[in-house]
């Protein structure tokens, strides 16, 4: 089938779609195109997920406004069906690939899921089909990995037997459907005509800008936009360290810096977690792995952000020592285990790093998080018997709580605030709160006057 005929079929919603990988990206994508009126086949390797989805039950944890209802609707209308059988892809005109693309502990991209999907798809690929990779991938992955694998496994040639593009997703947990509809997309085609055809497809779902371009640009934009955020956060964290050392208040500094035109200093904090920001800078860096380019800023930013949970642990240890205690033998309350406020997502959570470190230092740790199962419950009860507390996530439950009650429940009213939950609250007596990015006074005394042990 020629690409112009395929484009016509897409315009008329007669093209039969497939989504490979029904995770937190693929499932909403499949639902959205089904809602738009397409016949969508979802291919997923986990039989349990397939069963749940075909029963109209979303396997995605956490609050995703509208997703459960939409899934029920499109399953009921038989517009979406899930399967584990790749052979069912043989009659699909457009296939979107939404599989995971993690990096390993050496920050090398792990494309096993992507390669497996491409091999299985290639074996049954319908001639003239359009394949679109939506997963986040390192620059040059489309040309060096996806294209050769698809040609080899299908026996077809690009732009003769199939068409190929890259349209990176821009979704965020908690706003999956909203982001899909309202956030602009970079639409990278291996040819301008393929990009045009991709625009025809995404226009059925995306109400924001669709920016046609080539594949290398699409790969660069996605990884760069997250590396940008990581570097910005690292800069804010480094300013916080400077403020602590010279008697500043990073929150006041940030507020006034951002009054300067064109400045947008990000929020310093106890670390950078999630499924995107810690990973995508390494995907970007991987794109130049065998090129004569020396990267310094991007790796350094990762190092700064990865060290923040350990810096919070240092603040805690110094505060404990200022009252004659220390980490060994102490019991510490860690407030927040998710990587982001108002979320239950714990992927790459900075709290995980902190908890492991404190335990290695001989401290007992009590974890609390209103969203993460296993760590919910009454915070004040959790605080009883603890020597100090560390705020790692800016959950609203912590923001709204009366910090004096927390201080009173702790054995020592030491609260290390890694997310500026209490440090700038006017009614909070800094007697109890040691804030990341706030000055330490004089000879090591902290912006904390710790009440004597109860
Ligand atoms: N964080 C800071 N300081 C900041 C911002 C974030 O320390 O100024 C920390 C957060 O606490 C968290 C981590 O960084 O631990 C990531 O936070 P995030 O707000 O970037 O949330 P993510 O990881 O869900 O990022 C996603 C990204 N979206 C995609 O990759 C499609 C990112 O590009 C978006 O900017 C972000 O959502 C968003 O704000 O929508």
Short mmCIF file of C-alpha atoms and ligand atoms in Angstrom, two decimals:
data_model
loop_
_atom_site.label_atom_id
_atom_site.label_comp_id
_atom_site.label_asym_id
_atom_site.label_seq_id
_atom_site.Cartn_x
_atom_site.Cartn_y
_atom_site.Cartn_z
CA UNK A 1 0.00 0.00 0.00
CA UNK A 2 1.38 3.44 -0.88
CA UNK A 3 1.80 5.97 1.90
CA UNK A 4 -0.80 8.28 0.35
CA UNK A 5 -3.39 5.48 0.36
CA UNK A 6 -2.46 4.75 3.98
CA UNK A 7 -2.90 8.43 4.79
CA UNK A 8 -6.38 8.34 3.24
CA UNK A 9 -7.30 5.29 5.32
CA UNK A 10 -6.06 7.11 8.42
CA UNK A 11 -8.09 10.21 7.58
CA UNK A 12 -11.19 8.04 7.28
CA UNK A 13 -10.28 6.13 10.46
CA UNK A 14 -10.32 2.91 8.44
CA UNK A 15 -6.66 2.14 9.18
CA UNK A 16 -6.40 -0.70 11.68
CA UNK A 17 -4.11 0.28 14.57
CA UNK A 18 -2.00 -1.63 17.06
CA UNK A 19 -0.10 -0.59 20.20
CA UNK A 20 2.73 -2.82 21.40
CA UNK A 21 3.25 -2.46 25.17
CA UNK A 22 0.18 -1.63 27.28
CA UNK A 23 2.00 0.09 30.16
CA UNK A 24 1.45 3.58 31.61
CA UNK A 25 2.03 5.04 28.12
CA UNK A 26 0.72 2.36 25.72
CA UNK A 27 -2.60 1.76 27.46
CA UNK A 28 -3.77 5.40 27.44
CA UNK A 29 -2.52 5.73 23.84
CA UNK A 30 -4.54 2.66 22.80
CA UNK A 31 -7.63 3.98 24.61
CA UNK A 32 -7.34 7.43 23.05
CA UNK A 33 -7.13 6.13 19.48
CA UNK A 34 -10.00 3.73 20.20
CA UNK A 35 -12.01 6.67 21.58
CA UNK A 36 -11.23 8.57 18.36
CA UNK A 37 -12.94 5.77 16.43
CA UNK A 38 -10.12 3.46 15.36
CA UNK A 39 -10.06 -0.31 15.68
CA UNK A 40 -7.12 -0.84 18.06
CA UNK A 41 -5.31 -4.06 18.94
CA UNK A 42 -3.17 -3.91 22.07
CA UNK A 43 -0.26 -6.37 22.26
CA UNK A 44 1.10 -7.02 25.74
CA UNK A 45 3.43 -9.83 26.94
CA UNK A 46 1.93 -10.07 30.44
CA UNK A 47 -1.17 -12.33 30.27
CA UNK A 48 -2.48 -10.98 33.58
CA UNK A 49 -2.50 -7.40 32.19
CA UNK A 50 -4.23 -8.62 29.00
CA UNK A 51 -6.93 -10.33 31.04
CA UNK A 52 -7.54 -7.24 33.19
CA UNK A 53 -7.64 -4.90 30.19
CA UNK A 54 -10.09 -7.11 28.25
CA UNK A 55 -12.27 -7.08 31.37
CA UNK A 56 -12.22 -3.28 31.25
CA UNK A 57 -10.08 -3.02 34.40
CA UNK A 58 -7.08 -0.69 34.28
CA UNK A 59 -3.87 -2.32 35.57
CA UNK A 60 -2.32 1.13 36.17
CA UNK A 61 -2.01 2.05 39.87
CA UNK A 62 -2.39 5.60 41.09
CA UNK A 63 -4.93 8.26 40.24
CA UNK A 64 -5.34 8.58 36.45
CA UNK A 65 -8.39 10.81 35.86
CA UNK A 66 -10.71 9.36 33.22
CA UNK A 67 -8.64 6.31 32.29
CA UNK A 68 -10.72 3.63 34.00
CA UNK A 69 -13.97 4.97 32.53
CA UNK A 70 -12.47 5.34 29.04
CA UNK A 71 -11.03 1.81 29.10
CA UNK A 72 -14.40 0.36 30.10
CA UNK A 73 -16.07 2.35 27.29
CA UNK A 74 -13.76 1.31 24.46
CA UNK A 75 -13.61 -2.32 25.58
CA UNK A 76 -17.41 -2.32 25.75
CA UNK A 77 -17.61 -0.86 22.26
CA UNK A 78 -15.14 -3.53 21.11
CA UNK A 79 -12.89 -0.80 19.67
CA UNK A 80 -9.98 -2.00 21.78
CA UNK A 81 -8.88 -5.57 22.36
CA UNK A 82 -5.73 -6.82 24.06
CA UNK A 83 -3.77 -9.95 23.21
CA UNK A 84 -0.43 -11.61 23.93
CA UNK A 85 -0.28 -13.02 20.41
CA UNK A 86 2.00 -11.04 18.06
CA UNK A 87 0.61 -12.99 15.08
CA UNK A 88 -2.55 -10.90 15.36
CA UNK A 89 -0.52 -7.91 14.14
CA UNK A 90 -0.52 -9.31 10.61
CA UNK A 91 -3.51 -7.20 9.51
CA UNK A 92 -2.46 -3.93 11.19
CA UNK A 93 -1.80 -0.83 9.07
CA UNK A 94 -0.25 1.33 11.82
CA UNK A 95 1.74 -0.06 14.77
CA UNK A 96 2.81 2.14 17.71
CA UNK A 97 5.60 0.80 19.92
CA UNK A 98 5.47 1.84 23.61
CA UNK A 99 7.86 -0.51 25.39
CA UNK A 100 10.28 0.36 28.19
CA UNK A 101 13.77 1.65 27.32
CA UNK A 102 15.63 1.73 30.67
CA UNK A 103 19.37 2.27 31.24
CA UNK A 104 21.45 -0.21 33.29
CA UNK A 105 23.66 0.61 36.29
CA UNK A 106 26.37 1.75 33.86
CA UNK A 107 23.83 4.07 32.20
CA UNK A 108 23.78 2.06 28.98
CA UNK A 109 20.35 1.84 27.26
CA UNK A 110 18.72 -1.57 27.57
CA UNK A 111 16.81 -2.17 24.34
CA UNK A 112 15.87 -5.83 24.92
CA UNK A 113 12.15 -5.06 25.02
CA UNK A 114 12.41 -2.82 21.92
CA UNK A 115 14.41 -5.41 19.97
CA UNK A 116 12.01 -8.21 20.93
CA UNK A 117 9.01 -6.14 19.87
CA UNK A 118 10.64 -5.28 16.52
CA UNK A 119 11.63 -8.87 15.80
CA UNK A 120 8.17 -10.24 16.62
CA UNK A 121 6.47 -7.47 14.66
CA UNK A 122 8.80 -7.85 11.66
CA UNK A 123 7.93 -11.53 11.35
CA UNK A 124 4.26 -10.72 10.73
CA UNK A 125 4.43 -7.14 9.42
CA UNK A 126 1.76 -6.26 6.85
CA UNK A 127 3.33 -4.84 3.64
CA UNK A 128 2.94 -1.05 3.51
CA UNK A 129 2.41 -0.68 7.26
CA UNK A 130 3.57 2.38 9.23
CA UNK A 131 5.63 1.64 12.36
CA UNK A 132 6.01 4.43 14.93
CA UNK A 133 8.33 4.18 17.96
CA UNK A 134 6.90 6.27 20.83
CA UNK A 135 9.36 5.07 23.48
CA UNK A 136 12.17 7.45 24.51
CA UNK A 137 15.35 6.39 22.71
CA UNK A 138 18.92 7.65 22.35
CA UNK A 139 19.74 9.74 19.26
CA UNK A 140 20.56 7.49 16.25
CA UNK A 141 18.57 4.53 17.64
CA UNK A 142 16.04 4.76 14.80
CA UNK A 143 18.80 4.62 12.13
CA UNK A 144 21.19 2.23 13.91
CA UNK A 145 18.84 -0.17 15.72
CA UNK A 146 15.18 0.09 14.70
CA UNK A 147 15.55 0.34 10.92
CA UNK A 148 18.06 -2.52 10.39
CA UNK A 149 16.18 -4.80 12.79
CA UNK A 150 12.85 -4.19 11.10
CA UNK A 151 14.30 -4.70 7.61
CA UNK A 152 16.03 -7.90 8.70
CA UNK A 153 13.02 -9.40 10.54
CA UNK A 154 10.46 -8.45 7.88
CA UNK A 155 12.54 -8.89 4.75
CA UNK A 156 11.08 -5.60 3.50
CA UNK A 157 12.93 -2.41 2.66
CA UNK A 158 12.21 1.00 4.20
CA UNK A 159 9.72 3.13 2.22
CA UNK A 160 9.03 0.14 -0.04
CA UNK A 161 7.75 -2.55 2.32
CA UNK A 162 7.07 -0.35 5.37
CA UNK A 163 7.24 3.23 6.62
CA UNK A 164 8.95 4.30 9.83
CA UNK A 165 8.76 7.18 12.32
CA UNK A 166 9.50 8.30 15.88
CA UNK A 167 6.99 10.27 17.93
CA UNK A 168 8.24 10.42 21.56
CA UNK A 169 5.58 10.40 24.28
CA UNK A 170 5.27 13.34 26.67
CA UNK A 171 3.09 11.95 29.42
CA UNK A 172 3.36 12.25 33.19
CA UNK A 173 1.84 9.92 35.78
CA UNK A 174 -1.35 11.40 37.14
CA UNK A 175 -2.03 13.31 33.92
CA UNK A 176 -1.70 10.54 31.29
CA UNK A 177 -4.83 11.28 29.26
CA UNK A 178 -4.60 15.07 29.70
CA UNK A 179 -0.99 15.15 28.54
CA UNK A 180 -1.75 12.92 25.54
CA UNK A 181 -4.45 15.33 24.39
CA UNK A 182 -2.96 18.68 25.37
CA UNK A 183 0.84 18.46 25.10
CA UNK A 184 2.50 19.13 21.76
CA UNK A 185 4.28 16.29 20.00
CA UNK A 186 7.39 16.11 17.82
CA UNK A 187 6.54 13.92 14.82
CA UNK A 188 9.68 12.47 13.29
CA UNK A 189 9.36 10.61 9.96
CA UNK A 190 12.07 8.79 8.02
CA UNK A 191 10.73 10.81 5.09
CA UNK A 192 8.72 14.06 4.99
CA UNK A 193 5.78 12.14 3.52
CA UNK A 194 5.87 9.68 6.40
CA UNK A 195 5.87 12.62 8.82
CA UNK A 196 2.83 14.03 7.01
CA UNK A 197 1.04 10.70 7.38
CA UNK A 198 1.91 10.61 11.07
CA UNK A 199 0.43 14.10 11.45
CA UNK A 200 -2.83 12.77 9.95
CA UNK A 201 -2.85 10.05 12.60
CA UNK A 202 -2.03 12.17 15.66
CA UNK A 203 -4.49 14.90 14.63
CA UNK A 204 -7.25 12.48 15.67
CA UNK A 205 -6.00 12.56 19.28
CA UNK A 206 -3.69 15.52 19.97
CA UNK A 207 -5.22 18.99 20.34
CA UNK A 208 -1.82 20.70 20.72
CA UNK A 209 0.92 21.49 18.19
CA UNK A 210 2.20 18.66 16.06
CA UNK A 211 5.69 19.48 14.83
CA UNK A 212 6.78 17.45 11.79
CA UNK A 213 10.50 16.75 11.48
CA UNK A 214 12.97 13.91 10.93
CA UNK A 215 13.76 11.04 13.30
CA UNK A 216 17.10 12.28 14.62
CA UNK A 217 15.49 15.58 15.63
CA UNK A 218 12.64 13.76 17.40
CA UNK A 219 15.14 11.60 19.30
CA UNK A 220 17.25 14.65 20.24
CA UNK A 221 14.29 16.80 21.37
CA UNK A 222 12.86 14.23 23.76
CA UNK A 223 16.13 13.33 25.47
CA UNK A 224 17.26 16.96 25.48
CA UNK A 225 14.09 18.32 27.11
CA UNK A 226 14.60 15.99 30.07
CA UNK A 227 18.35 16.52 30.25
CA UNK A 228 17.59 20.26 30.31
CA UNK A 229 15.34 19.75 33.35
CA UNK A 230 17.94 17.60 35.11
CA UNK A 231 20.68 20.22 34.59
CA UNK A 232 18.38 22.99 35.79
CA UNK A 233 17.53 21.05 38.94
CA UNK A 234 21.22 20.31 39.54
CA UNK A 235 22.01 24.01 39.27
CA UNK A 236 19.34 24.80 41.88
CA UNK A 237 20.75 22.08 44.14
CA UNK A 238 24.27 23.47 43.83
CA UNK A 239 23.01 26.96 44.76
CA UNK A 240 21.34 25.38 47.80
CA UNK A 241 24.71 23.97 48.90
CA UNK A 242 26.29 27.40 48.42
CA UNK A 243 23.54 29.05 50.49
CA UNK A 244 24.01 26.57 53.33
CA UNK A 245 27.75 27.31 53.36
CA UNK A 246 27.60 31.11 53.28
CA UNK A 247 24.52 31.87 55.37
CA UNK A 248 21.95 32.29 52.62
CA UNK A 249 18.37 31.17 52.15
CA UNK A 250 18.08 29.42 48.80
CA UNK A 251 14.30 29.92 48.64
CA UNK A 252 14.66 33.67 48.99
CA UNK A 253 17.60 33.66 46.56
CA UNK A 254 15.57 31.66 44.03
CA UNK A 255 12.55 33.95 44.38
CA UNK A 256 14.67 37.04 43.68
CA UNK A 257 16.79 35.43 40.93
CA UNK A 258 13.59 34.50 39.10
CA UNK A 259 12.57 38.17 39.11
CA UNK A 260 15.45 38.75 36.75
CA UNK A 261 14.14 38.51 33.16
CA UNK A 262 14.75 35.17 31.48
CA UNK A 263 15.69 33.33 34.68
CA UNK A 264 13.81 30.23 35.77
CA UNK A 265 15.77 28.69 38.60
CA UNK A 266 14.21 25.33 39.42
CA UNK A 267 13.46 23.93 42.87
CA UNK A 268 16.34 22.53 44.93
CA UNK A 269 15.41 19.36 46.74
CA UNK A 270 16.27 16.03 48.28
CA UNK A 271 16.89 14.35 44.93
CA UNK A 272 15.57 13.58 41.44
CA UNK A 273 13.51 10.44 40.88
CA UNK A 274 11.04 9.05 38.37
CA UNK A 275 11.12 7.13 35.13
CA UNK A 276 12.26 9.98 32.87
CA UNK A 277 14.59 12.57 34.32
CA UNK A 278 17.24 10.25 35.82
CA UNK A 279 17.33 8.16 32.63
CA UNK A 280 16.94 10.46 29.62
CA UNK A 281 20.17 12.46 30.09
CA UNK A 282 22.04 9.14 29.77
CA UNK A 283 20.10 8.27 26.62
CA UNK A 284 21.13 11.64 25.16
CA UNK A 285 24.76 11.04 26.16
CA UNK A 286 24.67 7.57 24.62
CA UNK A 287 23.90 9.12 21.24
CA UNK A 288 27.47 10.46 21.10
CA UNK A 289 29.17 7.48 22.80
CA UNK A 290 31.54 6.78 19.90
CA UNK A 291 31.82 10.38 18.74
CA UNK A 292 34.57 12.81 19.61
CA UNK A 293 32.38 14.82 22.01
CA UNK A 294 33.35 15.30 25.67
CA UNK A 295 30.22 15.69 27.82
CA UNK A 296 30.79 17.40 31.18
CA UNK A 297 27.63 19.31 32.15
CA UNK A 298 25.12 16.49 31.64
CA UNK A 299 27.03 13.80 33.61
CA UNK A 300 27.95 16.35 36.31
CA UNK A 301 24.30 17.32 36.75
CA UNK A 302 23.39 13.67 37.21
CA UNK A 303 26.11 13.35 39.88
CA UNK A 304 24.88 16.43 41.75
CA UNK A 305 21.27 15.22 41.77
CA UNK A 306 22.18 11.65 42.68
CA UNK A 307 24.11 12.98 45.69
CA UNK A 308 21.25 15.00 47.17
CA UNK A 309 19.73 12.21 49.30
CA UNK A 310 23.20 11.69 50.79
CA UNK A 311 23.48 15.42 51.50
CA UNK A 312 20.17 15.26 53.35
CA UNK A 313 21.63 12.39 55.39
CA UNK A 314 24.65 14.57 56.23
CA UNK A 315 22.39 17.39 57.44
CA UNK A 316 20.55 14.86 59.59
CA UNK A 317 23.77 13.45 61.04
CA UNK A 318 25.08 16.93 61.85
CA UNK A 319 21.81 17.90 63.53
CA UNK A 320 21.82 14.69 65.61
CA UNK A 321 25.44 15.29 66.61
CA UNK A 322 24.60 18.82 67.67
CA UNK A 323 22.50 17.27 70.43
CA UNK A 324 24.98 14.57 71.33
CA UNK A 325 23.37 11.84 69.21
CA UNK A 326 24.42 10.14 65.99
CA UNK A 327 22.98 7.95 63.25
CA UNK A 328 24.11 4.59 64.71
CA UNK A 329 21.44 3.52 67.18
CA UNK A 330 19.02 6.30 66.20
CA UNK A 331 15.53 5.80 64.78
CA UNK A 332 14.64 8.07 61.88
CA UNK A 333 11.23 8.84 60.33
CA UNK A 334 11.45 9.25 56.54
CA UNK A 335 8.43 11.22 55.30
CA UNK A 336 7.64 10.38 51.66
CA UNK A 337 8.72 7.38 49.58
CA UNK A 338 7.20 8.23 46.20
CA UNK A 339 9.46 10.13 43.77
CA UNK A 340 6.93 12.95 43.38
CA UNK A 341 4.31 14.71 45.49
CA UNK A 342 0.74 13.35 45.39
CA UNK A 343 1.94 10.20 43.60
CA UNK A 344 2.36 6.54 44.56
CA UNK A 345 5.11 6.04 41.95
CA UNK A 346 8.35 5.00 43.66
CA UNK A 347 10.51 4.44 40.58
CA UNK A 348 14.06 5.71 41.18
CA UNK A 349 12.83 7.38 44.36
CA UNK A 350 15.50 9.45 46.21
CA UNK A 351 13.96 8.14 49.44
CA UNK A 352 15.12 4.63 48.51
CA UNK A 353 18.71 5.89 48.41
CA UNK A 354 18.31 7.71 51.73
CA UNK A 355 16.73 4.75 53.54
CA UNK A 356 19.44 2.36 52.36
CA UNK A 357 22.15 4.82 53.38
CA UNK A 358 20.71 5.46 56.86
CA UNK A 359 20.39 1.74 57.51
CA UNK A 360 23.99 1.21 56.39
CA UNK A 361 24.97 3.87 58.93
CA UNK A 362 23.27 1.90 61.69
CA UNK A 363 20.05 3.83 61.99
CA UNK A 364 16.62 2.21 62.23
CA UNK A 365 14.24 3.74 59.70
CA UNK A 366 10.47 4.17 59.77
CA UNK A 367 9.03 5.10 56.36
CA UNK A 368 5.74 6.95 55.91
CA UNK A 369 3.96 7.85 52.68
CA UNK A 370 0.19 8.53 52.37
CA UNK A 371 0.17 7.17 48.81
CA UNK A 372 2.50 4.17 48.89
CA UNK A 373 0.97 0.93 50.16
CA UNK A 374 2.85 -0.47 53.12
CA UNK A 375 3.85 3.00 54.32
CA UNK A 376 0.47 4.62 54.93
CA UNK A 377 -1.08 5.23 58.37
CA UNK A 378 -0.96 7.89 61.06
CA UNK A 379 2.14 10.05 60.72
CA UNK A 380 2.16 11.19 64.35
CA UNK A 381 2.01 7.57 65.51
CA UNK A 382 4.86 6.74 63.11
CA UNK A 383 6.89 9.61 64.61
CA UNK A 384 6.62 8.35 68.18
CA UNK A 385 9.89 6.80 69.26
CA UNK A 386 11.82 8.40 66.39
CA UNK A 387 14.76 10.69 67.13
CA UNK A 388 14.24 12.85 64.06
CA UNK A 389 12.27 13.16 60.83
CA UNK A 390 13.35 13.80 57.24
CA UNK A 391 10.88 15.30 54.75
CA UNK A 392 11.63 13.82 51.30
CA UNK A 393 8.41 14.47 49.36
CA UNK A 394 6.14 17.51 49.35
CA UNK A 395 2.89 15.60 49.84
CA UNK A 396 -0.03 17.94 50.68
CA UNK A 397 -0.68 15.91 53.84
CA UNK A 398 2.70 17.09 55.13
CA UNK A 399 2.24 20.67 53.94
CA UNK A 400 -1.09 21.00 55.72
CA UNK A 401 -0.01 19.29 58.93
CA UNK A 402 0.82 21.27 62.09
CA UNK A 403 4.58 20.73 62.32
CA UNK A 404 4.50 21.41 66.09
CA UNK A 405 2.54 18.20 66.57
CA UNK A 406 5.20 16.33 64.63
CA UNK A 407 8.02 17.96 66.62
CA UNK A 408 6.25 17.09 69.88
CA UNK A 409 5.81 13.44 68.86
CA UNK A 410 9.50 12.95 68.04
CA UNK A 411 11.96 12.01 70.77
CA UNK A 412 14.01 15.05 69.66
CA UNK A 413 12.30 17.80 67.63
CA UNK A 414 14.74 17.53 64.72
CA UNK A 415 13.09 17.84 61.30
CA UNK A 416 15.33 17.94 58.22
CA UNK A 417 13.25 19.48 55.45
CA UNK A 418 14.37 18.35 52.00
CA UNK A 419 11.46 19.88 50.09
CA UNK A 420 10.84 23.29 51.65
CA UNK A 421 7.61 22.11 53.22
CA UNK A 422 8.10 23.97 56.50
CA UNK A 423 11.15 26.15 56.05
CA UNK A 424 9.36 29.09 54.56
CA UNK A 425 6.08 28.79 56.45
CA UNK A 426 5.68 32.05 58.40
CA UNK A 427 4.10 30.42 61.43
CA UNK A 428 6.76 27.77 61.88
CA UNK A 429 9.33 28.38 64.58
CA UNK A 430 12.67 27.40 63.01
CA UNK A 431 13.55 25.91 66.39
CA UNK A 432 12.72 22.54 64.96
CA UNK A 433 13.39 22.66 61.24
CA UNK A 434 16.74 22.28 59.49
CA UNK A 435 16.08 23.17 55.90
CA UNK A 436 18.04 22.06 52.85
CA UNK A 437 19.54 25.21 51.35
CA UNK A 438 19.26 27.25 54.49
CA UNK A 439 22.16 28.78 56.38
CA UNK A 440 23.93 27.18 59.22
CA UNK A 441 24.83 29.74 61.82
CA UNK A 442 28.28 30.41 63.15
CA UNK A 443 30.30 27.57 64.48
CA UNK A 444 28.24 24.72 63.06
CA UNK A 445 25.13 25.70 65.00
CA UNK A 446 22.16 25.14 62.75
CA UNK A 447 19.12 27.17 62.00
CA UNK A 448 17.71 24.89 64.56
CA UNK A 449 17.62 25.31 68.29
CA UNK A 450 16.88 21.80 69.38
CA UNK A 451 14.87 21.52 72.53
CA UNK A 452 16.56 19.45 75.17
CA UNK A 453 15.76 15.75 75.08
CA UNK A 454 12.28 15.20 76.51
N1 LIG B 1 12.33 17.87 40.94
C1 LIG B 1 13.17 18.72 41.64
N2 LIG B 1 13.17 20.06 41.35
C2 LIG B 1 12.38 20.57 40.36
C3 LIG B 1 11.53 19.68 39.64
C4 LIG B 1 11.53 18.34 39.94
O1 LIG B 1 13.90 18.30 42.54
O2 LIG B 1 12.40 21.78 40.13
C5 LIG B 1 12.37 16.43 41.22
C6 LIG B 1 11.03 15.87 41.63
O3 LIG B 1 10.90 15.89 43.04
C7 LIG B 1 11.12 14.42 41.11
C8 LIG B 1 11.98 14.54 39.88
O4 LIG B 1 12.70 15.78 40.00
O5 LIG B 1 11.77 13.60 42.06
C9 LIG B 1 11.20 14.54 38.57
O6 LIG B 1 10.17 15.48 38.69
P1 LIG B 1 9.34 15.99 37.37
O7 LIG B 1 8.48 17.11 37.83
O8 LIG B 1 10.27 16.24 36.26
O9 LIG B 1 8.34 14.79 37.04
P2 LIG B 1 8.54 13.58 36.03
O10 LIG B 1 9.74 12.78 36.34
O11 LIG B 1 7.25 12.86 35.99
O12 LIG B 1 8.80 14.32 34.64
C10 LIG B 1 7.87 14.26 33.60
C11 LIG B 1 8.65 14.51 32.34
N3 LIG B 1 7.75 14.27 31.25
C12 LIG B 1 8.14 13.40 30.28
O13 LIG B 1 9.22 12.88 30.22
C13 LIG B 1 7.11 13.13 29.24
C14 LIG B 1 9.17 15.93 32.29
O14 LIG B 1 9.68 16.20 30.99
C15 LIG B 1 8.07 16.93 32.56
O15 LIG B 1 8.63 18.24 32.65
C16 LIG B 1 7.38 16.60 33.89
O16 LIG B 1 6.86 15.26 33.79
C17 LIG B 1 6.22 17.56 34.07
O17 LIG B 1 6.44 18.54 34.78
O18 LIG B 1 5.19 17.34 33.43
#
